[in-house]
Short mmCIF file of N, CA and C in Angstrom, two decimals:
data_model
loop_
_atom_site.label_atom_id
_atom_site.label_comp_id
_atom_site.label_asym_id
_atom_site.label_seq_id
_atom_site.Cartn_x
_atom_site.Cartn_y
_atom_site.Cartn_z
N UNK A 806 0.84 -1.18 0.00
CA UNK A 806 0.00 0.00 0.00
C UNK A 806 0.89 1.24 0.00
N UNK A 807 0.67 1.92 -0.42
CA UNK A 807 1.25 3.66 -0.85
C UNK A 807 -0.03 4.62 -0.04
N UNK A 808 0.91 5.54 0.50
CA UNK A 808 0.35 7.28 1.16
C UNK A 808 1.19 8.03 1.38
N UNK A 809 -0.22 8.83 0.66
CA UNK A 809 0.61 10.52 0.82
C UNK A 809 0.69 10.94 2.24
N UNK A 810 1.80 12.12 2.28
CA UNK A 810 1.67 12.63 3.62
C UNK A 810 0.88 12.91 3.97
N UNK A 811 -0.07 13.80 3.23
CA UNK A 811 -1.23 14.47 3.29
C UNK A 811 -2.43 13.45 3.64
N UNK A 812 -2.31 12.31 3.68
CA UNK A 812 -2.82 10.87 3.56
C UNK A 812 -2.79 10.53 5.05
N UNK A 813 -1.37 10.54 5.49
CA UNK A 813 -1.04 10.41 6.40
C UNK A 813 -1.25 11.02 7.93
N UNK A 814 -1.34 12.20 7.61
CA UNK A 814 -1.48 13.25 8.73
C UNK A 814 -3.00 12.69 9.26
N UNK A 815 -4.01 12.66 7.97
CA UNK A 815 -5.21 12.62 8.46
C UNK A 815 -5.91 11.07 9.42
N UNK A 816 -4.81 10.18 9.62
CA UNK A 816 -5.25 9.16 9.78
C UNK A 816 -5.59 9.30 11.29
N UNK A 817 -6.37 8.18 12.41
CA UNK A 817 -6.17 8.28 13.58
C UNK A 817 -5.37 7.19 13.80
N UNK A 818 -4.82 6.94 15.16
CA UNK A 818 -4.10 6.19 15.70
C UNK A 818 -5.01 5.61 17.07
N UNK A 819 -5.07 3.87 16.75
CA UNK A 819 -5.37 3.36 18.33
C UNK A 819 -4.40 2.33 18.68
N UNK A 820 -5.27 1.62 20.07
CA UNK A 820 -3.85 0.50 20.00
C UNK A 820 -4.97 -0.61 19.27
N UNK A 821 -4.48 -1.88 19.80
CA UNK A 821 -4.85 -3.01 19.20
C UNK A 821 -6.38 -3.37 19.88
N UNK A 822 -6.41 -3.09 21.01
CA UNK A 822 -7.28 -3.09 21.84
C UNK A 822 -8.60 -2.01 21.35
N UNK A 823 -8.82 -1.22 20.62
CA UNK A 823 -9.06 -0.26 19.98
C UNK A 823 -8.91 1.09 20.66
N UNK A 824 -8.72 1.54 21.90
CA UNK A 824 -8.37 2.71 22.73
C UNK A 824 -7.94 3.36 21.31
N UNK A 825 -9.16 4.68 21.53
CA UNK A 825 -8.54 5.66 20.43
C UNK A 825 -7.30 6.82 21.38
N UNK A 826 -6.10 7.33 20.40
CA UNK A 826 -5.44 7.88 21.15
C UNK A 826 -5.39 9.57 20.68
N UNK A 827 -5.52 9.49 19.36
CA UNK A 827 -5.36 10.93 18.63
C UNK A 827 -5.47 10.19 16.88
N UNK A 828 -4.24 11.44 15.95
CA UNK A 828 -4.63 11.80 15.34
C UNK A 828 -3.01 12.05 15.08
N UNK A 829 -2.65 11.75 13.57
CA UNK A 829 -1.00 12.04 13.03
C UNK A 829 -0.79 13.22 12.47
N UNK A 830 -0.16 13.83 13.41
CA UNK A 830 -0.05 15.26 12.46
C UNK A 830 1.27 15.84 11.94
N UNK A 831 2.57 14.62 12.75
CA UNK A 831 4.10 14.87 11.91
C UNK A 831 4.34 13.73 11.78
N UNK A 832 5.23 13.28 11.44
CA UNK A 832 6.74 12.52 11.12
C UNK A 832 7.80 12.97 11.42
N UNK A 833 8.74 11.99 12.10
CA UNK A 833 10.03 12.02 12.20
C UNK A 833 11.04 11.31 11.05
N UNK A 834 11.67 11.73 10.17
CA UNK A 834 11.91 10.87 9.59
C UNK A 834 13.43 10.96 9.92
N UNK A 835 14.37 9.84 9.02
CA UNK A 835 15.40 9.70 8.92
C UNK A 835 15.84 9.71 7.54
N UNK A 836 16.94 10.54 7.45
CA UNK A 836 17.21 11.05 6.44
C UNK A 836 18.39 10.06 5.85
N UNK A 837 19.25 9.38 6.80
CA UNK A 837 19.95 8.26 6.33
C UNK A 837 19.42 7.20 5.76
N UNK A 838 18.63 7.06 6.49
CA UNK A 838 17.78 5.36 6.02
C UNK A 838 16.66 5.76 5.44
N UNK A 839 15.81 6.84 4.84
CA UNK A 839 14.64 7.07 3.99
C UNK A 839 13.78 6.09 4.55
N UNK A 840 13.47 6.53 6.18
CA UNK A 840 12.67 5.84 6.21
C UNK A 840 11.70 6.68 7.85
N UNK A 841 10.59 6.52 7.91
CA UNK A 841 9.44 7.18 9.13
C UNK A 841 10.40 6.33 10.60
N UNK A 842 10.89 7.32 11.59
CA UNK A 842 11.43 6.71 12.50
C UNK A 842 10.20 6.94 14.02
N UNK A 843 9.17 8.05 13.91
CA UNK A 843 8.71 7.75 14.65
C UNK A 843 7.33 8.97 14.30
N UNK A 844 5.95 8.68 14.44
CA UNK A 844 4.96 9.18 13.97
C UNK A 844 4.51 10.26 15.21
N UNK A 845 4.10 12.02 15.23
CA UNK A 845 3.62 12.63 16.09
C UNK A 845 1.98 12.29 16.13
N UNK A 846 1.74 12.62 17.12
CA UNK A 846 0.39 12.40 17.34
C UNK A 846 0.02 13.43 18.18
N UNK A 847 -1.33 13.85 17.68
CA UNK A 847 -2.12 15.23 18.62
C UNK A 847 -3.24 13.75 19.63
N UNK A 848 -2.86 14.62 20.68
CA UNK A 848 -4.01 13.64 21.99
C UNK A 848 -5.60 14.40 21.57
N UNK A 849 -6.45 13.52 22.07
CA UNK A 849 -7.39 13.79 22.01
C UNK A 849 -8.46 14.46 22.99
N UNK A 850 -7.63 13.89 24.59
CA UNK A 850 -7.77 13.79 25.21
C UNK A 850 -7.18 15.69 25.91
N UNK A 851 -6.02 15.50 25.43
CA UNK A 851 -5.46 17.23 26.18
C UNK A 851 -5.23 17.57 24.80
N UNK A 852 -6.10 19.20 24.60
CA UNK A 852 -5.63 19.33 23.85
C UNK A 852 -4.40 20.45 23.73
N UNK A 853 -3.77 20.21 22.59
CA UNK A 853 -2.60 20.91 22.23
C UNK A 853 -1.57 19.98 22.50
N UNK A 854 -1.62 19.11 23.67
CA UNK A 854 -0.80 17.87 23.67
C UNK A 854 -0.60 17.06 22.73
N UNK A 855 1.08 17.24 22.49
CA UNK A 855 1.12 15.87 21.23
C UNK A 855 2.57 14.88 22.15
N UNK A 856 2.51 13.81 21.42
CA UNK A 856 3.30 12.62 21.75
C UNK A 856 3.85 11.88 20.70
N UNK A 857 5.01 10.94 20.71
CA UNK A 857 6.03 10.53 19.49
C UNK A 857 5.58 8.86 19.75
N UNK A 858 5.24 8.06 18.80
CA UNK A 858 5.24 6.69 18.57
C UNK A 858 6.42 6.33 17.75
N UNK A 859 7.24 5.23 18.43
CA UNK A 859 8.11 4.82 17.94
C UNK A 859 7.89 3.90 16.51
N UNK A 860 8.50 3.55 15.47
CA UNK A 860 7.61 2.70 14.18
C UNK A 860 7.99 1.43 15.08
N UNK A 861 8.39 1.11 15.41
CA UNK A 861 8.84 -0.40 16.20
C UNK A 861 7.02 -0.73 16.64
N UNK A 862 6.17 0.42 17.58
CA UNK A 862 5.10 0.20 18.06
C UNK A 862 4.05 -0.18 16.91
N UNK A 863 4.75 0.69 15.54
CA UNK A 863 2.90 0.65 14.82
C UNK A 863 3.22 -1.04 14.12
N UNK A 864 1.61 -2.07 14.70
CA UNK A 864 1.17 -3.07 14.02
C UNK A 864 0.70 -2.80 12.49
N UNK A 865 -0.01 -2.25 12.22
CA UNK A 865 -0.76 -1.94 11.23
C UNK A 865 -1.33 -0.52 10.48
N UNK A 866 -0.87 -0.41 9.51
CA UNK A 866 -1.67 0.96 8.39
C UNK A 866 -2.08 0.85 7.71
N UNK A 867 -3.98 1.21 8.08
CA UNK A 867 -4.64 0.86 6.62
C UNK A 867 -4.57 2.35 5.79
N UNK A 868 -5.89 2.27 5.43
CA UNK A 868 -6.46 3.51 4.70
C UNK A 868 -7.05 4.65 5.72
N UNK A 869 -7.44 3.51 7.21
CA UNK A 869 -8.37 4.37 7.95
C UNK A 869 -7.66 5.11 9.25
N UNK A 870 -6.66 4.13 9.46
CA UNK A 870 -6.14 4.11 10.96
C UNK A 870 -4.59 3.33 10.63
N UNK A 871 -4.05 3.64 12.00
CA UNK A 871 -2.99 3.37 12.49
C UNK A 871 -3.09 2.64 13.48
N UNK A 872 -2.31 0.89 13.45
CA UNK A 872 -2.88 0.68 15.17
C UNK A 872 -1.63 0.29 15.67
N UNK A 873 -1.52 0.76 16.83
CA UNK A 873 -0.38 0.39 17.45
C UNK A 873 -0.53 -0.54 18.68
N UNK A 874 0.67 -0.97 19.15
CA UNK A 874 0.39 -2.26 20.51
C UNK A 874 0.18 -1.59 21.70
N UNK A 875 -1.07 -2.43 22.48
CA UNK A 875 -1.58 -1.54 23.39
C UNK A 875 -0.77 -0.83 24.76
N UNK A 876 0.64 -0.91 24.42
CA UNK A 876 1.09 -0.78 25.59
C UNK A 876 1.72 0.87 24.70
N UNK A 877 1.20 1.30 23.72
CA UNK A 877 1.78 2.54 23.27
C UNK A 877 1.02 3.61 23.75
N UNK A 878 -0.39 3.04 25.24
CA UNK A 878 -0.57 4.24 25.28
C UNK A 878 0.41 5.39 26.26
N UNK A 879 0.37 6.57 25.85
CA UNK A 879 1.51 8.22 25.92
C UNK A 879 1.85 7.41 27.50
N UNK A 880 0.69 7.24 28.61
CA UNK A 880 1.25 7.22 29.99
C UNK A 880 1.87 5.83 30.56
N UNK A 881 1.73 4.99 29.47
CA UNK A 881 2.14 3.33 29.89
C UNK A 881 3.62 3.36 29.30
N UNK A 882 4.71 4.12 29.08
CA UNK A 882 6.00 3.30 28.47
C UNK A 882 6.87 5.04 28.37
N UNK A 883 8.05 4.85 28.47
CA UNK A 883 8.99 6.24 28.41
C UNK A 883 9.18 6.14 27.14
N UNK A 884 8.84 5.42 26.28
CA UNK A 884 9.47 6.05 24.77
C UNK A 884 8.61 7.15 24.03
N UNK A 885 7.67 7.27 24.87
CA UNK A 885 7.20 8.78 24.30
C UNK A 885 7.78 10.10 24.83
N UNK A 886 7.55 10.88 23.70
CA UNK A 886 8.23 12.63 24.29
C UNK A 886 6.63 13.07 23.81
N UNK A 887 7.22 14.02 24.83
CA UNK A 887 5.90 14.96 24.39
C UNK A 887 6.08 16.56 23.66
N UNK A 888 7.39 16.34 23.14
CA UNK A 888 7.70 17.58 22.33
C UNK A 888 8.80 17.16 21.02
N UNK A 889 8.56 17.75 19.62
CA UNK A 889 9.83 17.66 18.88
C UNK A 889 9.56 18.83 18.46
#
């Protein structure tokens, strides 16, 4: 499957469990390896709050959503920041 950024931004993000979490509104990428190293996300919950998913976390990208493993939610694990 192929997406645009613009594709991308608009998707939401849950975990597997379905807990909705937000909504993609950057990328981190890596410029060595051409490749998404970790997806921003706006909370839904606070807003103006955003948080970093590592790609290691995301299971699955359809057309609709992003799902990641349920332990990616922002307050369960330190690999989130809450600023880039």
């Amino acid at each position: 499957m192929k997406i645009t950024f613009s594709q991308l931004k608009k998707l939401s993000v849950q975990t597997q469990s379905g807990v909705y979490l937000g909504k993609v509104v950057d990328v981190v990428l890596s410029v060595e390896e051409n490749l998404i190293l970790q997806y921003k996300v706006r909370s839904y919950k606070i807003v103006g709050h955003t948080f970093l998913i590592n790609n290691s976390q995301v299971r699955e990208i359809t057309a609709e959503k992003i799902v990641v493993d349920d332990a990616s939610l922002p307050d369960a694990t330190a690999v989130f920041s809450t600023s880039v």
